[in-house]
PDB file of C-alpha atoms in Angstrom:
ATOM      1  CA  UNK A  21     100.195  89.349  99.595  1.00 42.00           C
ATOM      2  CA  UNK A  22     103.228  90.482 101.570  1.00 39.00           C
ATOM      3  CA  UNK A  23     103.623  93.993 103.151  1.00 42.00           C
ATOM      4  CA  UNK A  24     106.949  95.835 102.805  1.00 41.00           C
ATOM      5  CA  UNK A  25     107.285  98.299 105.792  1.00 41.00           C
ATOM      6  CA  UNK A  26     110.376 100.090 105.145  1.00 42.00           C
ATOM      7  CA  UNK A  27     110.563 103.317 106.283  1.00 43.00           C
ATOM      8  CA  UNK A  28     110.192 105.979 103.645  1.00 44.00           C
ATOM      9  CA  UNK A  29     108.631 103.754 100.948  1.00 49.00           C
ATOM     10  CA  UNK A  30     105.056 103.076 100.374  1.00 54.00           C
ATOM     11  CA  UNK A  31     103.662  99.744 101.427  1.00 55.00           C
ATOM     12  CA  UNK A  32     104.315  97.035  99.023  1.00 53.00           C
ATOM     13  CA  UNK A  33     101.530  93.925  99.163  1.00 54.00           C
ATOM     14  CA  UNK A  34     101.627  90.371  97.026  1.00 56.00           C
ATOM     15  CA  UNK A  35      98.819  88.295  96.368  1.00 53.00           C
ATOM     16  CA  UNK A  36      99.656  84.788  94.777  1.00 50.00           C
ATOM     17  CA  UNK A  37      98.281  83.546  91.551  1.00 51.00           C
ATOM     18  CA  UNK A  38      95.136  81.514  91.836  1.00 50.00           C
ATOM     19  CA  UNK A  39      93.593  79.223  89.191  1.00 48.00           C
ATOM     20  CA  UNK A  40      91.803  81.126  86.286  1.00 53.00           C
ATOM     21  CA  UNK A  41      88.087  80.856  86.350  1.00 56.00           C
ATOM     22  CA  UNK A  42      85.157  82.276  86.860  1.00 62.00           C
ATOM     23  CA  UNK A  43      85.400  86.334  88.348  1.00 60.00           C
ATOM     24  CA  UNK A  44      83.148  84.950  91.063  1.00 64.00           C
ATOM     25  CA  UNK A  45      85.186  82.280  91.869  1.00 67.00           C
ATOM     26  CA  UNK A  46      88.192  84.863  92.806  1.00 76.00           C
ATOM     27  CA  UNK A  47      85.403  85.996  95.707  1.00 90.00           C
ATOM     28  CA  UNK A  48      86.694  84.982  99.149  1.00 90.00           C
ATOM     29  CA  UNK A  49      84.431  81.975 100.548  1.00 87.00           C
ATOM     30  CA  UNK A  50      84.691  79.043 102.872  1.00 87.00           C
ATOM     31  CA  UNK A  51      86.786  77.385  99.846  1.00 86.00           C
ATOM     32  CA  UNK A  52      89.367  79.832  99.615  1.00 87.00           C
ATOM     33  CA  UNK A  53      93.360  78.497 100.221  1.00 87.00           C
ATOM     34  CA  UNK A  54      93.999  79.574 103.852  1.00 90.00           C
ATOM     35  CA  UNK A  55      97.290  81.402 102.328  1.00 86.00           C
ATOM     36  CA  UNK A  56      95.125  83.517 100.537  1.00 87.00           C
ATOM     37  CA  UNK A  57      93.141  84.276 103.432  1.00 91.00           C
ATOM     38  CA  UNK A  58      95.921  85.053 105.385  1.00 92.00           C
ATOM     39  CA  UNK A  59      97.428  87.745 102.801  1.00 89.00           C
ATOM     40  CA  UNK A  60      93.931  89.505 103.112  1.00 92.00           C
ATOM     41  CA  UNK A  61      94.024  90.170 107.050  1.00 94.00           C
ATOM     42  CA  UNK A  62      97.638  91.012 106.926  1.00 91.00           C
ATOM     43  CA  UNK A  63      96.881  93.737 104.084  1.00 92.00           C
ATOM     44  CA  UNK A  64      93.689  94.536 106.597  1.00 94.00           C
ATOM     45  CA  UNK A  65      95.916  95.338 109.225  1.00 94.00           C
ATOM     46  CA  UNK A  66      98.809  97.413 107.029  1.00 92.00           C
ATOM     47  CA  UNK A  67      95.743  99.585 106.480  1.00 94.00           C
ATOM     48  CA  UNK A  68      94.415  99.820 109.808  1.00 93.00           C
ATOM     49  CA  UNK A  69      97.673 100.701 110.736  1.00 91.00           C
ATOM     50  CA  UNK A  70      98.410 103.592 108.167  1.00 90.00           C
ATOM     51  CA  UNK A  71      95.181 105.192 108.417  1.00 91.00           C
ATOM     52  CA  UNK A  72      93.622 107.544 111.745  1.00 83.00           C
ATOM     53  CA  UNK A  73      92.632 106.241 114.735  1.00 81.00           C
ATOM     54  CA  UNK A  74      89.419 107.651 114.791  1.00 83.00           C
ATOM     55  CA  UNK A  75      86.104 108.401 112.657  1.00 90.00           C
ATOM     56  CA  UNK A  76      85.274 106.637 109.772  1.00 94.00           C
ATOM     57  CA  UNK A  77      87.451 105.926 106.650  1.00 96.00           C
ATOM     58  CA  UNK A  78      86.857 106.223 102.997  1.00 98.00           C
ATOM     59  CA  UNK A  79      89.688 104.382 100.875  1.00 98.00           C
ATOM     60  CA  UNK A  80      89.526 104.360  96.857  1.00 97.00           C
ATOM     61  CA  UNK A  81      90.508 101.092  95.398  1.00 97.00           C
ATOM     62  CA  UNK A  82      92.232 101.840  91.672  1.00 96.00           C
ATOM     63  CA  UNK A  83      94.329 100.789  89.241  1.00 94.00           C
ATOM     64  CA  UNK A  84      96.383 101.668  86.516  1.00 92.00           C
ATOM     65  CA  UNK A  85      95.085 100.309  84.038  1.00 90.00           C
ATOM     66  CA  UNK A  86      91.788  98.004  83.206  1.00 89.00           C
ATOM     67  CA  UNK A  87      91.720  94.201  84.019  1.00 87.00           C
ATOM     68  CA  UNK A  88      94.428  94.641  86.840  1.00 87.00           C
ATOM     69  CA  UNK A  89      91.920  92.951  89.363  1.00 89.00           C
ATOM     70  CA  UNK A  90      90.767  96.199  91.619  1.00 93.00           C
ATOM     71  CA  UNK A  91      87.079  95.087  91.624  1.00 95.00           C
ATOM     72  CA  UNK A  92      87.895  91.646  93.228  1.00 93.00           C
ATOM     73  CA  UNK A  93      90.471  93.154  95.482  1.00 94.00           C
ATOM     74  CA  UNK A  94      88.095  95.558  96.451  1.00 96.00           C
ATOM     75  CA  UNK A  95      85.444  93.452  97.526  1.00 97.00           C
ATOM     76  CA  UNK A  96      87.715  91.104  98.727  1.00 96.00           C
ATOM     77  CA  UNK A  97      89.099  94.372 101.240  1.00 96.00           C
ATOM     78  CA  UNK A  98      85.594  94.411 101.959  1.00 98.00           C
ATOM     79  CA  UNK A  99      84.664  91.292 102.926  1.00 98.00           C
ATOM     80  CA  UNK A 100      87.650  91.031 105.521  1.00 97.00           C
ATOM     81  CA  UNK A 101      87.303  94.127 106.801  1.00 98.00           C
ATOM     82  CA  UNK A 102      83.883  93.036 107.718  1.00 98.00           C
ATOM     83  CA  UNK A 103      84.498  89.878 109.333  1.00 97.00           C
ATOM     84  CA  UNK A 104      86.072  91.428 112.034  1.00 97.00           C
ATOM     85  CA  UNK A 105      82.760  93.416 113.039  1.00 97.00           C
ATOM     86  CA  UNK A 106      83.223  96.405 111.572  1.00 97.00           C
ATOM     87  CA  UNK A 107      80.479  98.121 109.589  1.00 98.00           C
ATOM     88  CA  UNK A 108      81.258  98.362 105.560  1.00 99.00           C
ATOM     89  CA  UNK A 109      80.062  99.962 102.831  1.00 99.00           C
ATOM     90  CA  UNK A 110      81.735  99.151  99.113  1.00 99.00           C
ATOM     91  CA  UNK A 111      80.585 101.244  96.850  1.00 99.00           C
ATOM     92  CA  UNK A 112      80.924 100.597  92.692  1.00 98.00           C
ATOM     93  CA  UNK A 113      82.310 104.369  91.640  1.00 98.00           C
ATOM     94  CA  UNK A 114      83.225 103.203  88.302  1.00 97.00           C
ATOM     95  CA  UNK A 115      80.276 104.974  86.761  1.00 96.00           C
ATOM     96  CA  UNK A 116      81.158 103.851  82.798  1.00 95.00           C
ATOM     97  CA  UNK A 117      82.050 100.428  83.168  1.00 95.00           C
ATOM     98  CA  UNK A 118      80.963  98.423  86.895  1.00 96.00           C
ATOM     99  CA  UNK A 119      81.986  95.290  87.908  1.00 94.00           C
ATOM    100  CA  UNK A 120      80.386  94.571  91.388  1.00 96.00           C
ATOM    101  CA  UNK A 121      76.807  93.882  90.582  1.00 96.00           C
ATOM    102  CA  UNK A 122      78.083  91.370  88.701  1.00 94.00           C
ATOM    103  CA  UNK A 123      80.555  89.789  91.605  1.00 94.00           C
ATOM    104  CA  UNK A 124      77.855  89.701  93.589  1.00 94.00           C
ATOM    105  CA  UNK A 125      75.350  88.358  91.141  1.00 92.00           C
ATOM    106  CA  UNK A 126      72.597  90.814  92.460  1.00 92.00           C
ATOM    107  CA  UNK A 127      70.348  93.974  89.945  1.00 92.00           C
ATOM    108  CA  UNK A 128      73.368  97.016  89.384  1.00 95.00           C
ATOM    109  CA  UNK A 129      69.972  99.115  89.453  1.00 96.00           C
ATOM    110  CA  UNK A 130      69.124 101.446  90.697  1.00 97.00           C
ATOM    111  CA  UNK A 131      72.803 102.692  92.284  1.00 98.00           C
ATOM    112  CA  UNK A 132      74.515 105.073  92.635  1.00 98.00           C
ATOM    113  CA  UNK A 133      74.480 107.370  89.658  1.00 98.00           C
ATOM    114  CA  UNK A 134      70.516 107.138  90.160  1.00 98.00           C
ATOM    115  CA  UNK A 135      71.113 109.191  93.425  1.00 98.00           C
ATOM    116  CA  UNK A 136      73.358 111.485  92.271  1.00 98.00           C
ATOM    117  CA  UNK A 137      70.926 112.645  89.829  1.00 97.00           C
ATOM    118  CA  UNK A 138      67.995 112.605  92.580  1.00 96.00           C
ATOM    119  CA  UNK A 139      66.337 110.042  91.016  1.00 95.00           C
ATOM    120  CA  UNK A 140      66.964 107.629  94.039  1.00 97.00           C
ATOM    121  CA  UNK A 141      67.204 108.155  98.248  1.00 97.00           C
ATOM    122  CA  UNK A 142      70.330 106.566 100.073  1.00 98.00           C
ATOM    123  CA  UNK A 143      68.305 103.932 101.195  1.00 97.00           C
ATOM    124  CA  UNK A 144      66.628 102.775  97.901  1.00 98.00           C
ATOM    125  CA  UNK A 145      69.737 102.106  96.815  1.00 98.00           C
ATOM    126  CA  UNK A 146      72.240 100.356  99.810  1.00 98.00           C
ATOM    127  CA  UNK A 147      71.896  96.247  99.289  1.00 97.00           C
ATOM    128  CA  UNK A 148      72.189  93.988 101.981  1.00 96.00           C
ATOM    129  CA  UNK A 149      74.591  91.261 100.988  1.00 96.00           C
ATOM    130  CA  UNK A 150      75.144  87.758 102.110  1.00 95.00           C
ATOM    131  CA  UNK A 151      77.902  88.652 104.088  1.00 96.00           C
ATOM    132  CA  UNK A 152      77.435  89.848 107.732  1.00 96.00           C
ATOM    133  CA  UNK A 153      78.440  93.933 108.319  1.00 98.00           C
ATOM    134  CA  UNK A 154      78.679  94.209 104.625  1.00 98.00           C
ATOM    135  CA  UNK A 155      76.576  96.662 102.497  1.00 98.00           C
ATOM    136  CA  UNK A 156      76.817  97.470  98.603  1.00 98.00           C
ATOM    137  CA  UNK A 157      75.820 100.477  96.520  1.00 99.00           C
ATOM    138  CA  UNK A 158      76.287  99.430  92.953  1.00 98.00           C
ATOM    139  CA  UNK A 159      76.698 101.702  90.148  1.00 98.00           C
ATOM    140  CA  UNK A 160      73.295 102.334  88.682  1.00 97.00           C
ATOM    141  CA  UNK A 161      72.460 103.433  85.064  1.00 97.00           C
ATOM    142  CA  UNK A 162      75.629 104.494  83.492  1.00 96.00           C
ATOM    143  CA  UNK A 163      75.275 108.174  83.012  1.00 96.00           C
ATOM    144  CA  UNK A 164      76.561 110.576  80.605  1.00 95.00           C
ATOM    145  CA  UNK A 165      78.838 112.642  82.702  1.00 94.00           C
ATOM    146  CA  UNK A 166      80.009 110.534  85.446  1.00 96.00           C
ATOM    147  CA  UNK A 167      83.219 112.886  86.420  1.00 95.00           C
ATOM    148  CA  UNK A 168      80.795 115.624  87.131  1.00 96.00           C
ATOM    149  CA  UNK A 169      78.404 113.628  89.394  1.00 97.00           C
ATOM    150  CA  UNK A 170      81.503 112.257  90.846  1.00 96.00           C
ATOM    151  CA  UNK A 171      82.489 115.813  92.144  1.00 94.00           C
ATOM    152  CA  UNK A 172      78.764 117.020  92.661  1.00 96.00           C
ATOM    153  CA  UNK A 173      77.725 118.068  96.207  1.00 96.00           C
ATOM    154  CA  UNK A 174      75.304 115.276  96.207  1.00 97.00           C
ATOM    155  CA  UNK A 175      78.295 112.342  96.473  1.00 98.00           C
ATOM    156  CA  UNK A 176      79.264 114.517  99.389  1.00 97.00           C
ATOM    157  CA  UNK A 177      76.167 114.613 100.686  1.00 98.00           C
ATOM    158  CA  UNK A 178      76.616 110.615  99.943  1.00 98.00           C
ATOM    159  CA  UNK A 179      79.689 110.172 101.702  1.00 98.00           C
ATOM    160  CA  UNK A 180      78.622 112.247 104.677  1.00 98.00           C
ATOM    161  CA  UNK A 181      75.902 110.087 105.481  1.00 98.00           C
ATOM    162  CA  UNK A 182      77.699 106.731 104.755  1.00 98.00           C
ATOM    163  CA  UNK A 183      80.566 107.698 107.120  1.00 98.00           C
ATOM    164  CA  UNK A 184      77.885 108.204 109.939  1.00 98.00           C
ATOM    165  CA  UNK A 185      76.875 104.719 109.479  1.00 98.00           C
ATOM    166  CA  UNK A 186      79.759 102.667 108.308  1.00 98.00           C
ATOM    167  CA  UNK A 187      83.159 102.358 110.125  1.00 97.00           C
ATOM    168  CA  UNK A 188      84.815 101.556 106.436  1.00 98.00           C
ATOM    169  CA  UNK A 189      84.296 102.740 103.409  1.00 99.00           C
ATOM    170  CA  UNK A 190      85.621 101.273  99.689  1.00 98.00           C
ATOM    171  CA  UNK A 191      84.854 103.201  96.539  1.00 98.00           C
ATOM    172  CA  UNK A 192      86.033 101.154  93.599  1.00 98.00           C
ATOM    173  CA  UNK A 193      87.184 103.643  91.226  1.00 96.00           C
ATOM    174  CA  UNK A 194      88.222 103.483  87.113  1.00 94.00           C
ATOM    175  CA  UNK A 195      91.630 103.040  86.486  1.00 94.00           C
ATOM    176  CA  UNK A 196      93.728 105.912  87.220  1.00 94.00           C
ATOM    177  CA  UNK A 197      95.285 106.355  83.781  1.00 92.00           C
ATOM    178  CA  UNK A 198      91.694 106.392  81.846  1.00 91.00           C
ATOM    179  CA  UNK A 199      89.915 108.485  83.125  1.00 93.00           C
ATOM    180  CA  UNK A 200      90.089 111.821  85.683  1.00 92.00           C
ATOM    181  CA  UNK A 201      87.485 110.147  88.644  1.00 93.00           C
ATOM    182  CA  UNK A 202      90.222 108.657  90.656  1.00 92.00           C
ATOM    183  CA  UNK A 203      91.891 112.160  90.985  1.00 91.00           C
ATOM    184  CA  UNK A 204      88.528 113.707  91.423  1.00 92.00           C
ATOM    185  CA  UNK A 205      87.732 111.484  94.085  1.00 94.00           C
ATOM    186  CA  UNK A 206      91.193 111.519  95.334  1.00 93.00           C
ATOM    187  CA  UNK A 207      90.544 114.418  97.963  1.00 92.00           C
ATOM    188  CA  UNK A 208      87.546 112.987  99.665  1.00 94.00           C
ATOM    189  CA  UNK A 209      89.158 109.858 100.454  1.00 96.00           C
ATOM    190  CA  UNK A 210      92.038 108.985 103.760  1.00 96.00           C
ATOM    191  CA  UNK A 211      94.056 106.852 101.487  1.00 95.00           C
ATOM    192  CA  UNK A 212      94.105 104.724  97.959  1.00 96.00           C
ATOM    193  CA  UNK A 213      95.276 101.495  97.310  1.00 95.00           C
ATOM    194  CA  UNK A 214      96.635 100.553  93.867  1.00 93.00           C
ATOM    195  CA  UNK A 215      95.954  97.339  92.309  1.00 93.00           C
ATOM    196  CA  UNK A 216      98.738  96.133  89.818  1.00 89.00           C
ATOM    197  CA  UNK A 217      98.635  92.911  87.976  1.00 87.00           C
ATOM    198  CA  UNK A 218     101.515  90.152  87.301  1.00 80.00           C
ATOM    199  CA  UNK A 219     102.214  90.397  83.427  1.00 78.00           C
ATOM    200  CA  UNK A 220      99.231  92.863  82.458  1.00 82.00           C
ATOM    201  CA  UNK A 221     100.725  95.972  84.622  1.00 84.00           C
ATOM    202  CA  UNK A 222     103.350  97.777  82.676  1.00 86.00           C
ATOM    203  CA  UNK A 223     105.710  99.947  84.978  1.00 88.00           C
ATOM    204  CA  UNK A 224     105.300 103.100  82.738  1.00 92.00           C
ATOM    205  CA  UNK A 225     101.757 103.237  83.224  1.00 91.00           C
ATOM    206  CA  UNK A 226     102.264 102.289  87.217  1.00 89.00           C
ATOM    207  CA  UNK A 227     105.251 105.138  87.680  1.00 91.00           C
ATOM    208  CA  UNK A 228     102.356 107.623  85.519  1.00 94.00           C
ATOM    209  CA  UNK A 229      99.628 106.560  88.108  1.00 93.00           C
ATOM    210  CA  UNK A 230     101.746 107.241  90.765  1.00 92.00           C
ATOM    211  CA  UNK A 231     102.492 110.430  89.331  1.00 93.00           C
ATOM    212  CA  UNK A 232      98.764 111.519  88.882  1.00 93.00           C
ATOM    213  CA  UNK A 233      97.788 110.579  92.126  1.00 94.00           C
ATOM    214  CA  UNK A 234     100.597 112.155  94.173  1.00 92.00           C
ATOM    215  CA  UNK A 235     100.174 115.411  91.886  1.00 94.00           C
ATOM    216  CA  UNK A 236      96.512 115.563  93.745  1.00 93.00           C
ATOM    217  CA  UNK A 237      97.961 115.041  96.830  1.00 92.00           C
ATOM    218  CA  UNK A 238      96.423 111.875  97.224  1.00 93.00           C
ATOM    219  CA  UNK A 239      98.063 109.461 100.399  1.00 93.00           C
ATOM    220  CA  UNK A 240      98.768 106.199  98.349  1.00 92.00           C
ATOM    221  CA  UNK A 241      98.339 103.767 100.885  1.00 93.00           C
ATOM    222  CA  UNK A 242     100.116 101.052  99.383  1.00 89.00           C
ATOM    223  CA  UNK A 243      99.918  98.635  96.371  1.00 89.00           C
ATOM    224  CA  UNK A 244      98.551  95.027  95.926  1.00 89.00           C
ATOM    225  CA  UNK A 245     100.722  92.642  93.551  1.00 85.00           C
ATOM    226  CA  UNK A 246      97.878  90.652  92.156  1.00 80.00           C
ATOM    227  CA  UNK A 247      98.229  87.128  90.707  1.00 70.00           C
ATOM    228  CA  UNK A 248     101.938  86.793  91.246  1.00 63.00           C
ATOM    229  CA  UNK A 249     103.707  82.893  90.748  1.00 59.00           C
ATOM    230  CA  UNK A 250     104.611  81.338  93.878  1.00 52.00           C
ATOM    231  CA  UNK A 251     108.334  80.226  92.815  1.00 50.00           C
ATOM    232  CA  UNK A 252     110.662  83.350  92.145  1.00 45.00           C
ATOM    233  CA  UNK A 253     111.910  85.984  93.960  1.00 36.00           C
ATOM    234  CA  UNK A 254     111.126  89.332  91.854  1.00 36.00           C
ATOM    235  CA  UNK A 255     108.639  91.968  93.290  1.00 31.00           C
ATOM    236  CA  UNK A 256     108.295  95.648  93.188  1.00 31.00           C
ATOM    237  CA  UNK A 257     109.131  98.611  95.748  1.00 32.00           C
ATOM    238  CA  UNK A 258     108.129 102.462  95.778  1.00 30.00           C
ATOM    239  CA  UNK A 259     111.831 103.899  96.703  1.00 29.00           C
ATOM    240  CA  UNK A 260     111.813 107.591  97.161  1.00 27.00           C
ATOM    241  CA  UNK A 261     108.773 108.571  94.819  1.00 32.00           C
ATOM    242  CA  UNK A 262     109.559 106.530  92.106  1.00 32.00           C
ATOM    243  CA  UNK A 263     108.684 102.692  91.052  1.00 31.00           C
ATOM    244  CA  UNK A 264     111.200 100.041  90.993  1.00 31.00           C
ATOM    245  CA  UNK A 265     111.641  96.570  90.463  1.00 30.00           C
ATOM    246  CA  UNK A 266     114.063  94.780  93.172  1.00 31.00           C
ATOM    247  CA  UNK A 267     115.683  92.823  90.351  1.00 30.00           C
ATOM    248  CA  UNK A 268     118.272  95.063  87.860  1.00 28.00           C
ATOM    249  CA  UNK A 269     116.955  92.670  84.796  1.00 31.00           C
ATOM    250  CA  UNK A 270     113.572  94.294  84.294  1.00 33.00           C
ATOM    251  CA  UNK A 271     111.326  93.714  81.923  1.00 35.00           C
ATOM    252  CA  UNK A 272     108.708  95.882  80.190  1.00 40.00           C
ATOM    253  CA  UNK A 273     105.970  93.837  81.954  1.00 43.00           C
ATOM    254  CA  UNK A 274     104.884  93.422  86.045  1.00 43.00           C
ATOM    255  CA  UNK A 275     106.682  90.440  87.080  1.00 40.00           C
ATOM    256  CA  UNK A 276     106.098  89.158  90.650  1.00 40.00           C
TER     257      UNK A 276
END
């Protein structure tokens, strides 16, 4: 991951390609390249940086599209932001189809959707996970109507009491383009991050992300170039509102 820090474009972060396996195996651990490593605090501190000094933060994690990586990235945010003491809470807002219980090999129920509908307290439903300063709430049972419960007074209720406990808060939201959660969510939240992939992303469905997001007035923080080849030298820049590749010779897919 790389951070761009032009003035007067959004923040532009790569992560290189690692070998395909298991989701799992994408997890940060004591096994992880030290490159990769790296890219993680520097995108940790491009955040610190862009977001307020003081209280707690909530920052949706999103994509585009589906498959793009956000999940990963998101715990992976997590996890860093964590090892350097501060108190974090990821929570699994994708309500239709979650991904984190999984990651983290640990019971998706009860979550999150259970407490929206009053079904389950705060506390029955925050896991303690393996790594120090980090806490989970997974997405529960999924529901029927998870943009409603999404916009309910109970997950502010939620978020009130997880920002008087946690320094950091993720929400891992669908992608942007599927479904309306991200730009429900969009308003409760100091920042998003966008997740794009290296040949999945397409740049029409990026620019219309973009274009959903700022319509809601939401303050995209930047955007992660996931599994992008080492050799090369094409990327991607936000210039003036709109998405751009840094090469003339684009193509119709994400390059990195």
């Amino acid at each position: 991951m790389t951070g761009g820090q032009k003035k007067g474009r959004k923040k532009f972060w790569r992560l290189k390609k690692k070998e395909e396996g298991r989701p799992q195996d994408k997890i940060l651990s004591k096994d992880t390249p030290f490159y990769t490593k790296e890219a993680y605090k520097a995108l940790r501190t491009n955040l610190i940086f862009s977001l307020p000094d003081a209280g707690s933060k909530v920052i949706i994690i999103t994509s585009a599209s589906p498959g793009e990586g956000k999940s990963t990235n998101s715990l992976n945010l997590a996890i860093t932001f964590a090892e350097m003491g501060a108190k974090v809470c990821l929570v699994d807002c994708d309500l239709r189809m979650p991904k984190l219980a999984g990651l983290m090999s640990q019971k998706g129920v009860p979550g999150l959707s259970n407490t929206l509908v009053h079904l389950n307290s705060l506390e029955e439903v925050l896991r303690h996970t393996k790594y120090e300063n980090l806490d989970c709430i997974y997405a529960g049972e999924i529901p029927p109507n998870p943009a409603e419960l999404l916009v309910s007074e109970k997950m502010d209720e939620i978020l009130t009491s997880l920002r008087e406990r946690y320094d950091y808060i993720f929400l891992d939201t669908p992608p942007v383009n599927t479904v309306t959660d991200v730009s429900l969510l969009a308003g409760k939240a100091n920042g998003t991050v966008l997740v794009v992939r290296q040949g999945v992303t397409v740049k029409e469905d990026l620019s219309e992300a973009v274009h959903q997001l700022t319509f809601v007035k939401a303050k995209v923080l930047g955007v992660i170039l996931n599994d992008t080849v080492q050799n090369g030298s094409k990327g991607y820049r936000y210039d003036k509102g709109r998405y751009a590749m840094e090469e003339s010779s684009a193509g119709k897919k994400a390059e990195g």
